[in-house]
Amino acid sequence: MSRPIRNATEAREFAPDKHNLVSFGGAGGQHAYAIADSLGIKRILIHSHSSVLSAYGIAHAQLQYEASEPLVGAFSKALLPAINAKIDALKKKVLDELSSQGASESSIMFDESLSLRYFGTDTNISISKPENEDYAAAFEAVHIREFAFQMSHQVVVDLVSGPALVIDNTQTILVERMYRAYFLSKHVVLEKYDSDLPMHALSLNHIDPIQLSVFAHRFMSIAKQMDIGGKGIISMMPDSRELWEEGLSVKSMKIVSQGEFLEDDVRAAFERAGSFPGCSPTRRIQDNISDLKAMTSSNQRGILLLRNLCKEFTLPVVHRYMGGIQANAEVAIRQFLIQVSKEHPQPLKAVYCFDDGTPIAVTITIDEERVNAIYDVAGTGPQVWGNYNCPISITYSTVIYTLRCLIDLDIPLNEGCLIPVDIRIPKGTILRPNPNAAICGSTPGSQRIIDVILRAYGRVAAFQGCANSFGWGMGGRDPATGKIVPGWNYGDSLGCGTGVGPTWHGEHVTQCHSTNTKNTDPEVIEKRTPVVVRKYATNRSTGGRGKFNGGDGCVREIEARRELRFSILSDRRVYKPYGLQGGGEGSVGRKFVFKWNEDHTALEKINVGGKAALVLQAGEIMQINTP
């Protein structure tokens, strides 16, 4: 429960510890303190009927009816007559409905509201009608404030200090150590009191397995992707050859100094990305600034959480358990390697090629005495004059990821997984290119490495093997005039079929492995960009057939409503996804554009291969069929 609350607060720059926690449900009173502790919340409010709140609420519920009507536009007072006209029509509709259910007109009260959001965002806030009808001011006030539960000043009638159980006719409440329970007329309030002692006294001599699990789930990370300039319309451009073509590239750069965000330096760095031949700076620098500030805020929040963790358990205990997390991962990997060495002959080998014929090869040799493994990618092709080159960190990430997938234990990704593993990557290969090589295709590259490693272990058939990085936009440097034209872009990765396993079918149209992301809703895409999402469906029977069938890919069609630049970076358009233990191969991906003929009377179908950057006119369509 803590993580959804963090997502609803910290992700929106609200501090959970500045709020109260409201508990309800039959077991809420027994778990509320643990959730509050993990969030740093010091006060819990429990209604006297919290365990039967649903039944209590429905018994006291009033007759209600809601009606809404869309009205899209930028709010201004000039729009109020149109708004009020729609509200009057809605009020009549509500009145008729409630009257038909037996309500008298004199007993009906109306709550008029607008659903508002800032331009460029997806979060709507319902604003009840202000007395002065200034919805904009009311919206801004709600948007910037932090919501906290306000307690009325009631007389305290009793007090219990934890540890204790509070039991009444409908619920049981656990009062943990360092909490006090105050009993009010209609509520029980659990309040944590301060102490200079660490909240949990854990031994440094041995590791508690339950607390180890708690510590393991305290650590997580986030990642963001943005427009960083360069030659392409999106960051995952299909035709880059050298690193400078792919936009902003920095080895190290300070963006915050003594609490000040160095915005001028950041803007200058993004501007330099457009100084190379044919390149553009980022199209929306303010979005980049906002993203970087959000990431900085997340990092700062992580610092505070780590400090609180050290305060809660003491720094030596935190170090001890962080070491325990790595040691636990190491033991799990060694046990897995022992199992593999008994079940499979040595060494384990696999190879598979990109569509251009460049092979990815791996040989996994397990030393039974030392219980470690050597991952040797000798036989992998040389770096390419293209962008599927993968920095060495990509291979390390894929090894740790696949090992974590193969062991049947719930442990977080951490460096302990690699202690028993020796990874050998020759220089100059596609998996260890020179520093100036183009690398924006490393995401589909990582998909292919994952496939090859899993193939070596013989545990699962091929997945998509690429990312299907797809996008469109406008603006940037005009090739004819050399001038920078304001613009925007949108990028996405498309789901494919997943590989079949020894006892399960593959999943259809699913993001997996290193592109485990969510797609934007078609309605939002159409609202934000001048396109029509004509089709987004399962591409039936594209998965390999067998005792268990591979997952099917998808088909997606995007129609341009004005002249736009489109881009696709994909693979597995030549070599089919392989099956497992004699199962059939899956289908390759296909990509087409439908462009107007010379007379502009009909659309002609054109195969554009796995990588393409092209301009579509209004009414023209791009169709992606994923593996």
XYZ file of C-alpha atoms in Angstrom:
627
model
C 0.000 0.000 0.000
C 2.888 2.392 0.614
C 3.990 2.578 -3.009
C 0.619 3.765 -4.438
C 0.514 6.441 -1.741
C 4.050 7.516 -2.650
C 3.011 7.652 -6.314
C 0.068 9.873 -5.402
C 2.157 12.191 -3.226
C 5.906 12.217 -3.835
C 5.495 11.889 -7.609
C 3.434 15.102 -7.426
C 5.967 16.753 -5.099
C 3.824 16.352 -1.950
C 5.512 15.102 1.211
C 3.529 12.229 2.803
C 4.872 13.052 6.270
C 3.064 16.410 6.115
C -0.281 14.617 5.959
C -2.440 12.402 8.137
C -3.293 8.818 7.212
C -6.968 7.807 7.217
C -7.563 4.108 7.859
C -10.659 2.092 7.000
C -11.658 -1.512 6.347
C -11.746 -4.517 8.617
C -7.961 -4.964 8.769
C -7.058 -1.291 8.389
C -6.537 -0.759 12.092
C -3.964 -3.555 12.258
C -1.854 -2.382 9.325
C -2.183 1.398 9.433
C 0.819 1.943 11.696
C 3.166 -0.034 9.405
C 2.092 1.968 6.365
C 2.402 5.220 8.310
C 5.904 4.249 9.466
C 7.091 3.527 5.935
C 5.736 6.897 4.774
C 6.982 8.899 7.752
C 3.414 9.859 8.745
C 2.967 10.517 12.458
C -0.820 10.681 12.828
C -3.467 8.115 11.861
C -7.199 8.814 11.949
C -9.584 5.871 12.392
C -13.343 6.451 12.364
C -15.359 4.583 14.964
C -17.199 2.765 12.164
C -14.180 2.404 9.859
C -14.436 -1.383 9.566
C -18.058 -1.186 8.381
C -17.746 2.122 6.576
C -19.176 0.883 3.265
C -22.336 -0.468 4.881
C -22.584 2.566 7.153
C -22.204 4.884 4.201
C -24.763 3.212 1.960
C -27.293 3.298 4.792
C -26.925 7.079 5.012
C -26.471 7.753 1.307
C -28.626 10.365 -0.374
C -30.286 10.002 -3.746
C -27.851 11.370 -6.335
C -27.538 11.653 -10.083
C -24.618 12.995 -12.095
C -24.583 14.327 -15.630
C -21.741 15.796 -17.658
C -21.180 17.399 -21.031
C -17.872 17.913 -22.897
C -16.678 21.438 -23.603
C -13.111 21.765 -24.875
C -11.310 25.096 -24.842
C -9.099 27.474 -22.887
C -11.057 28.825 -19.933
C -11.857 32.520 -19.809
C -14.744 34.571 -18.454
C -15.857 35.104 -22.045
C -16.634 31.385 -22.116
C -18.986 31.597 -19.106
C -22.225 32.125 -21.113
C -21.573 28.909 -23.059
C -20.643 27.105 -19.838
C -23.757 28.278 -18.003
C -25.980 27.303 -20.930
C -24.625 23.755 -20.812
C -24.986 23.658 -17.021
C -28.638 24.768 -17.263
C -29.327 21.951 -19.720
C -27.602 19.465 -17.414
C -29.598 20.689 -14.401
C -32.841 20.031 -16.262
C -31.628 16.529 -17.121
C -30.739 15.840 -13.474
C -34.040 17.289 -12.255
C -36.046 15.072 -14.604
C -34.123 11.954 -13.575
C -34.391 12.511 -9.806
C -38.056 13.469 -10.099
C -38.694 10.182 -11.887
C -37.157 8.428 -8.856
C -39.570 10.126 -6.450
C -37.593 13.176 -5.311
C -39.470 16.455 -4.870
C -38.095 19.482 -6.708
C -37.734 21.452 -3.458
C -35.457 18.774 -1.972
C -32.982 18.754 -4.865
C -29.670 20.603 -4.518
C -27.232 21.090 -7.374
C -23.425 21.031 -7.322
C -22.074 22.651 -10.468
C -18.449 22.001 -11.400
C -15.950 22.157 -14.248
C -13.247 19.582 -14.936
C -10.113 21.640 -15.592
C -6.480 20.906 -16.354
C -3.386 22.778 -17.399
C -2.660 22.709 -21.109
C -0.240 19.907 -21.938
C -1.175 17.768 -18.924
C -3.543 14.826 -18.439
C -4.627 15.453 -14.830
C -8.092 16.976 -14.531
C -9.365 18.562 -11.313
C -13.068 19.039 -10.635
C -13.739 22.608 -9.449
C -17.100 23.448 -7.883
C -18.642 26.726 -8.990
C -17.070 29.626 -7.041
C -19.279 32.501 -5.915
C -17.473 34.882 -8.284
C -17.399 32.236 -11.053
C -13.607 32.571 -11.268
C -12.952 28.896 -11.933
C -9.366 29.579 -13.022
C -8.350 31.094 -9.680
C -10.074 28.297 -7.782
C -8.320 25.693 -9.944
C -4.895 27.249 -9.339
C -5.488 27.334 -5.589
C -6.403 23.643 -5.537
C -3.519 22.705 -7.822
C -0.779 24.227 -5.666
C -1.931 23.363 -2.197
C -1.186 20.204 -0.271
C -4.255 18.356 0.941
C -4.285 17.475 4.655
C -7.073 15.979 6.793
C -8.235 18.674 9.211
C -9.238 17.465 12.650
C -11.873 19.279 14.662
C -10.898 20.281 18.189
C -12.743 17.624 20.149
C -12.296 16.739 23.795
C -9.918 13.857 24.456
C -11.646 11.344 26.690
C -8.965 8.660 26.994
C -5.373 7.819 26.097
C -3.542 4.512 25.552
C 0.184 4.123 24.846
C 1.419 1.254 22.682
C 2.012 -1.570 22.357
C -1.672 -2.369 22.808
C -4.798 -3.694 21.106
C -7.979 -1.618 21.011
C -11.064 -3.779 20.462
C -14.677 -2.683 20.080
C -17.810 -4.206 18.568
C -16.721 -3.814 14.936
C -12.935 -3.590 14.730
C -9.527 -4.336 16.206
C -6.808 -1.660 16.164
C -3.124 -2.344 16.763
C -1.302 0.408 18.670
C 2.394 -0.160 17.986
C 5.288 0.882 20.178
C 6.008 4.637 19.978
C 2.317 5.350 19.210
C -0.415 6.754 21.445
C -4.139 6.215 20.849
C -6.510 9.117 21.580
C -10.223 8.309 21.798
C -12.575 10.983 20.495
C -16.343 10.924 20.185
C -16.323 9.487 16.661
C -12.671 8.723 15.928
C -9.579 6.998 17.219
C -6.368 8.901 16.516
C -3.027 7.093 16.483
C -0.166 9.532 16.895
C 3.514 8.745 16.797
C 5.652 10.494 19.372
C 9.257 11.529 18.799
C 12.231 9.696 20.215
C 15.958 10.122 19.859
C 16.346 6.349 19.762
C 16.169 4.461 16.463
C 12.661 3.157 15.852
C 13.815 -0.418 15.272
C 16.718 -1.882 17.191
C 18.214 -4.500 14.870
C 21.248 -6.602 15.618
C 24.451 -6.159 13.647
C 25.385 -9.784 14.335
C 22.660 -11.426 12.281
C 20.177 -10.370 9.597
C 16.462 -10.738 10.177
C 14.945 -12.226 6.962
C 11.724 -10.223 7.284
C 13.588 -6.957 7.746
C 15.851 -7.915 4.837
C 12.755 -8.087 2.626
C 11.596 -4.728 3.990
C 14.954 -3.135 3.190
C 15.014 -4.696 -0.278
C 11.734 -3.024 -1.174
C 12.871 0.391 0.056
C 15.017 0.905 -3.037
C 13.685 1.706 -6.485
C 14.574 3.951 -9.402
C 12.907 5.876 -12.195
C 13.946 6.757 -15.711
C 12.824 9.366 -18.175
C 13.327 9.860 -21.887
C 13.115 13.195 -23.651
C 13.757 15.032 -26.890
C 17.460 15.911 -26.788
C 17.867 17.379 -30.259
C 19.935 15.917 -33.088
C 19.074 14.986 -36.657
C 15.953 12.937 -35.983
C 12.402 13.935 -35.150
C 12.551 11.683 -32.040
C 15.455 10.625 -29.842
C 15.359 7.042 -31.222
C 16.269 8.055 -34.770
C 16.670 5.320 -37.409
C 19.621 6.537 -39.468
C 22.286 7.953 -37.129
C 25.884 6.932 -37.799
C 27.837 8.928 -35.213
C 27.048 10.015 -31.680
C 26.788 13.752 -32.421
C 23.846 13.094 -34.752
C 21.770 11.809 -31.826
C 21.552 15.074 -29.915
C 22.856 16.210 -26.545
C 25.810 14.189 -25.253
C 27.662 15.019 -22.031
C 30.071 12.925 -19.982
C 29.371 14.808 -16.779
C 27.659 18.089 -16.037
C 26.590 19.784 -12.832
C 22.993 20.986 -13.036
C 22.426 21.910 -9.366
C 24.849 23.901 -7.232
C 24.194 24.894 -3.609
C 20.482 24.366 -4.049
C 20.230 26.364 -7.295
C 19.167 24.739 -10.561
C 21.676 25.916 -13.196
C 19.095 26.576 -15.887
C 21.292 28.792 -18.075
C 23.975 26.088 -18.285
C 21.379 23.439 -19.115
C 19.837 25.586 -21.849
C 23.264 26.244 -23.342
C 24.065 22.516 -23.406
C 20.839 21.685 -25.240
C 21.466 24.551 -27.637
C 24.917 23.143 -28.506
C 23.249 19.907 -29.653
C 21.885 21.882 -32.613
C 25.249 23.301 -33.673
C 26.302 20.231 -35.692
C 25.552 19.859 -39.431
C 21.880 19.108 -40.055
C 21.066 18.913 -36.340
C 18.414 20.743 -34.350
C 18.353 21.711 -30.694
C 15.561 20.295 -28.586
C 12.133 21.424 -29.787
C 10.688 22.051 -26.337
C 13.433 23.186 -24.010
C 10.934 23.958 -21.251
C 9.832 20.314 -21.224
C 13.482 19.298 -20.839
C 13.915 21.756 -17.976
C 10.766 20.454 -16.269
C 11.864 16.819 -16.678
C 15.312 17.518 -15.253
C 13.824 19.398 -12.315
C 11.460 16.493 -11.666
C 14.371 14.033 -11.740
C 16.387 16.284 -9.438
C 13.435 16.455 -7.067
C 13.136 12.653 -7.116
C 16.830 12.284 -6.332
C 16.537 14.744 -3.477
C 13.545 12.854 -2.162
C 15.616 9.680 -2.319
C 18.320 11.371 -0.246
C 15.755 12.318 2.383
C 14.332 8.791 2.439
C 17.818 7.340 2.920
C 18.477 9.770 5.755
C 15.195 8.779 7.375
C 16.132 5.125 6.936
C 19.428 5.734 8.724
C 17.634 7.641 11.471
C 15.129 4.829 11.827
C 17.646 1.965 11.966
C 21.093 3.688 12.406
C 23.733 3.908 9.677
C 25.636 0.711 10.659
C 22.414 -1.306 10.432
C 21.589 0.176 7.011
C 25.086 -0.717 5.768
C 24.715 -4.201 7.213
C 21.403 -4.841 5.497
C 22.483 -3.328 2.192
C 25.371 -5.769 2.268
C 22.874 -8.481 3.184
C 20.769 -7.684 0.116
C 23.809 -8.191 -2.120
C 24.900 -11.330 -0.263
C 21.402 -12.769 -0.586
C 21.449 -12.098 -4.334
C 24.885 -13.698 -4.668
C 23.736 -16.871 -2.898
C 20.619 -17.056 -5.072
C 22.670 -16.774 -8.282
C 25.203 -19.383 -7.150
C 22.393 -21.817 -6.310
C 20.926 -21.233 -9.750
C 24.299 -21.864 -11.420
C 24.679 -25.146 -9.511
C 21.252 -26.231 -10.737
C 22.052 -25.287 -14.355
C 25.405 -27.095 -14.301
C 23.632 -30.298 -13.269
C 20.828 -30.042 -15.836
C 22.684 -28.858 -18.957
C 25.942 -29.780 -20.690
C 28.760 -27.261 -20.698
C 29.163 -24.747 -22.157
C 25.846 -23.066 -22.992
C 25.922 -21.330 -26.371
C 23.616 -19.210 -28.499
C 23.880 -16.828 -31.433
C 21.387 -14.704 -33.306
C 21.673 -11.913 -35.855
C 20.318 -8.449 -36.384
C 18.576 -7.912 -39.701
C 21.830 -6.575 -41.199
C 23.525 -9.908 -40.432
C 25.547 -8.718 -37.417
C 25.652 -11.630 -34.942
C 25.226 -11.498 -31.175
C 26.933 -14.537 -29.649
C 27.347 -15.719 -26.067
C 29.062 -18.675 -24.450
C 28.272 -19.315 -20.774
C 30.751 -21.517 -18.921
C 29.963 -22.537 -15.344
C 32.790 -23.493 -12.972
C 31.244 -26.088 -10.654
C 34.035 -25.837 -8.073
C 34.065 -22.045 -7.738
C 30.335 -21.840 -8.516
C 30.683 -18.921 -10.884
C 29.984 -18.281 -14.548
C 31.897 -16.728 -17.433
C 29.826 -14.878 -20.018
C 31.987 -14.600 -23.137
C 30.573 -12.781 -26.173
C 33.458 -13.694 -28.485
C 31.978 -14.248 -31.927
C 29.803 -11.150 -31.678
C 30.072 -8.910 -34.737
C 32.102 -5.690 -34.939
C 30.643 -2.274 -34.200
C 28.418 -1.087 -37.022
C 28.123 2.052 -39.122
C 24.687 2.537 -37.638
C 23.063 2.875 -34.228
C 22.593 -0.656 -32.873
C 25.899 -0.352 -31.036
C 25.468 -0.967 -27.310
C 27.595 0.657 -24.601
C 29.198 -1.928 -22.338
C 26.734 -1.046 -19.568
C 23.892 -2.422 -21.708
C 25.349 -5.935 -21.685
C 25.915 -5.807 -17.927
C 22.294 -4.711 -17.481
C 20.975 -7.534 -19.661
C 23.014 -10.139 -17.769
C 21.766 -8.984 -14.374
C 18.212 -8.724 -15.717
C 18.139 -12.224 -17.220
C 19.666 -13.772 -14.107
C 17.016 -12.091 -12.000
C 14.320 -13.457 -14.335
C 15.710 -16.993 -14.203
C 15.866 -17.402 -10.426
C 12.655 -18.175 -8.577
C 13.157 -15.724 -5.724
C 11.779 -12.255 -5.040
C 14.960 -10.191 -4.814
C 15.625 -6.690 -6.151
C 18.077 -6.072 -8.966
C 21.409 -5.310 -7.324
C 25.124 -5.743 -7.873
C 25.214 -8.889 -5.761
C 23.747 -10.730 -8.755
C 27.009 -10.135 -10.646
C 29.479 -11.201 -7.936
C 29.645 -14.802 -9.273
C 29.726 -13.638 -12.921
C 32.679 -12.682 -15.138
C 31.543 -10.816 -18.280
C 34.045 -10.694 -21.154
C 33.360 -8.277 -24.013
C 36.034 -7.674 -26.684
C 36.671 -4.049 -27.631
C 35.473 -2.869 -31.006
C 32.453 -5.173 -31.069
C 28.864 -4.005 -31.339
C 28.640 -4.608 -27.571
C 31.704 -2.454 -26.808
C 31.970 0.228 -29.489
C 34.223 3.267 -29.513
C 32.946 6.325 -27.587
C 31.843 8.209 -30.715
C 29.697 5.439 -32.205
C 25.956 5.997 -32.596
C 24.064 4.169 -29.851
C 20.416 5.276 -29.857
C 19.470 1.816 -31.136
C 20.871 0.222 -27.990
C 17.357 -0.308 -26.614
C 16.400 -2.715 -29.426
C 19.968 -3.986 -29.157
C 19.421 -4.872 -25.511
C 16.269 -6.773 -26.480
C 18.339 -8.910 -28.830
C 21.028 -9.594 -26.189
C 18.334 -10.695 -23.723
C 16.901 -13.065 -26.318
C 20.319 -14.612 -26.964
C 21.108 -15.123 -23.256
C 17.716 -16.717 -22.588
C 18.186 -18.887 -25.680
C 21.510 -20.134 -24.316
C 19.762 -21.293 -21.145
C 16.990 -22.874 -23.239
C 14.295 -21.440 -20.991
C 12.126 -19.414 -23.354
C 11.544 -18.791 -27.058
C 12.293 -15.494 -28.768
C 10.505 -12.328 -27.714
C 10.152 -9.294 -29.980
C 13.907 -8.722 -30.188
C 13.469 -5.009 -30.863
C 11.745 -1.933 -29.455
C 9.674 -0.704 -32.427
C 10.579 2.874 -31.495
C 8.006 4.893 -33.378
C 7.189 8.592 -33.443
C 6.288 11.719 -35.344
C 6.487 15.469 -35.052
C 7.423 18.687 -36.781
C 9.878 21.539 -36.522
C 13.616 21.635 -36.029
C 16.213 22.833 -38.510
C 14.782 23.515 -41.960
C 17.091 21.719 -44.457
C 16.394 24.354 -47.131
C 16.930 27.547 -45.117
C 18.959 26.274 -42.164
C 16.645 28.135 -39.782
C 15.217 26.588 -36.617
C 11.449 26.122 -36.866
C 9.511 25.736 -33.582
C 7.956 22.317 -33.199
C 7.246 19.270 -31.068
C 7.502 15.491 -31.192
C 5.875 12.368 -29.809
C 7.542 8.979 -29.370
C 6.391 5.528 -28.313
C 7.468 1.894 -28.332
C 4.994 -0.718 -29.511
C 4.164 -3.996 -27.815
C 4.810 -7.347 -29.469
C 4.262 -11.022 -28.812
C 6.253 -12.573 -25.976
C 8.102 -15.863 -26.163
C 6.576 -19.193 -25.226
C 7.925 -21.196 -22.284
C 8.014 -24.921 -21.487
C 4.594 -24.765 -19.773
C 2.942 -21.531 -20.881
C 1.698 -19.588 -23.885
C 3.209 -16.268 -24.870
C 1.337 -13.028 -24.195
C -0.134 -10.890 -26.966
C 0.817 -7.253 -27.666
C 2.887 -6.812 -24.533
C 5.782 -4.557 -23.620
C 8.560 -6.695 -22.222
C 12.158 -6.739 -21.042
C 13.939 -3.416 -21.592
C 10.903 -1.687 -23.133
C 8.523 -2.478 -20.303
C 6.566 0.762 -20.725
C 2.966 1.884 -21.050
C 1.408 3.236 -24.235
C -0.381 6.562 -24.234
C -4.151 6.310 -24.666
C -5.238 6.888 -28.299
C -7.597 9.647 -27.148
C -4.692 11.521 -25.571
C -2.498 11.043 -28.656
C -5.216 12.455 -30.899
C -5.806 15.350 -28.531
C -2.127 16.230 -28.227
C -0.953 15.694 -31.805
C -2.561 16.187 -35.251
C -3.030 12.491 -36.063
C -5.798 9.899 -36.092
C -5.131 6.504 -34.488
C -6.945 4.464 -37.115
C -6.129 1.063 -35.691
C -4.437 -0.533 -32.689
C -5.196 -4.237 -32.539
C -3.746 -7.711 -32.089
C -2.131 -9.059 -35.254
C -3.650 -12.520 -35.028
C -1.673 -15.745 -35.630
C 1.711 -14.011 -35.841
C 3.098 -15.939 -32.853
C 4.799 -19.287 -33.425
C 2.541 -22.353 -33.236
C 3.197 -25.415 -31.092
C 2.045 -27.213 -27.962
C 2.152 -23.748 -26.456
C 1.770 -20.799 -28.809
C 3.891 -17.688 -28.925
C 2.258 -14.324 -28.337
C 0.885 -12.323 -31.253
C 2.178 -8.908 -32.227
C 0.129 -5.802 -32.921
C -0.906 -3.724 -35.895
C -1.049 0.039 -35.496
C -2.094 2.624 -38.062
C -1.510 6.360 -37.670
C -2.983 8.864 -40.122
C -1.414 12.315 -40.423
C -3.843 15.249 -40.342
C -1.192 17.658 -41.605
C 2.343 17.391 -42.961
C 4.436 15.548 -40.348
C 7.810 13.821 -40.090
C 7.553 10.154 -39.094
C 10.293 7.884 -37.777
C 10.581 4.162 -36.996
C 13.540 2.237 -35.586
C 12.883 -1.506 -35.520
C 14.395 -4.895 -36.260
C 13.399 -8.547 -36.713
C 12.024 -7.742 -40.154
C 14.290 -10.385 -41.782
C 15.049 -13.154 -39.261
C 11.977 -14.762 -37.697
C 11.603 -15.128 -33.909
C 12.749 -18.670 -33.132
C 10.682 -21.302 -31.333
C 11.582 -23.488 -28.357
C 12.032 -27.285 -28.292
C 10.723 -27.782 -31.830
C 7.997 -25.138 -31.705
C 7.276 -23.051 -34.784
C 8.805 -19.685 -35.615
C 6.899 -16.452 -35.198
C 6.248 -13.955 -37.975
C 8.604 -11.114 -38.774
C 7.453 -7.537 -38.446
C 6.299 -5.462 -41.401
C 5.993 -1.739 -41.933
C 4.117 0.103 -44.676
C 3.146 3.631 -45.597
C 0.086 4.532 -47.635
C 0.857 7.619 -49.731
C -1.238 9.535 -52.232
C -0.785 8.642 -55.884
C 0.068 11.265 -58.488
C -3.577 12.260 -58.962
C -4.185 12.425 -55.220
C -7.164 10.113 -55.721
C -6.013 6.944 -53.946
C -3.452 5.745 -51.420
C -0.675 3.421 -52.570
C 0.905 0.848 -50.243
C 4.711 1.020 -49.905
C 6.998 -1.281 -47.878
C 9.521 0.871 -45.989
C 11.561 -1.808 -44.147
C 12.718 -1.833 -40.541
C 14.217 1.659 -40.346
C 12.771 4.742 -41.962
C 12.418 8.503 -41.616
C 9.946 10.125 -43.979
C 7.395 12.899 -44.397
C 3.675 12.128 -44.623
C 1.077 14.537 -45.942
C -2.432 14.987 -44.561
C -4.451 11.799 -45.082
C -1.409 9.544 -45.532
C -0.947 6.595 -43.180
C 1.861 4.641 -41.542
C 1.126 1.039 -40.560
C 3.339 -0.919 -38.141
C 3.007 -4.707 -37.837
C 5.150 -5.889 -34.930
C 6.655 -9.400 -34.599
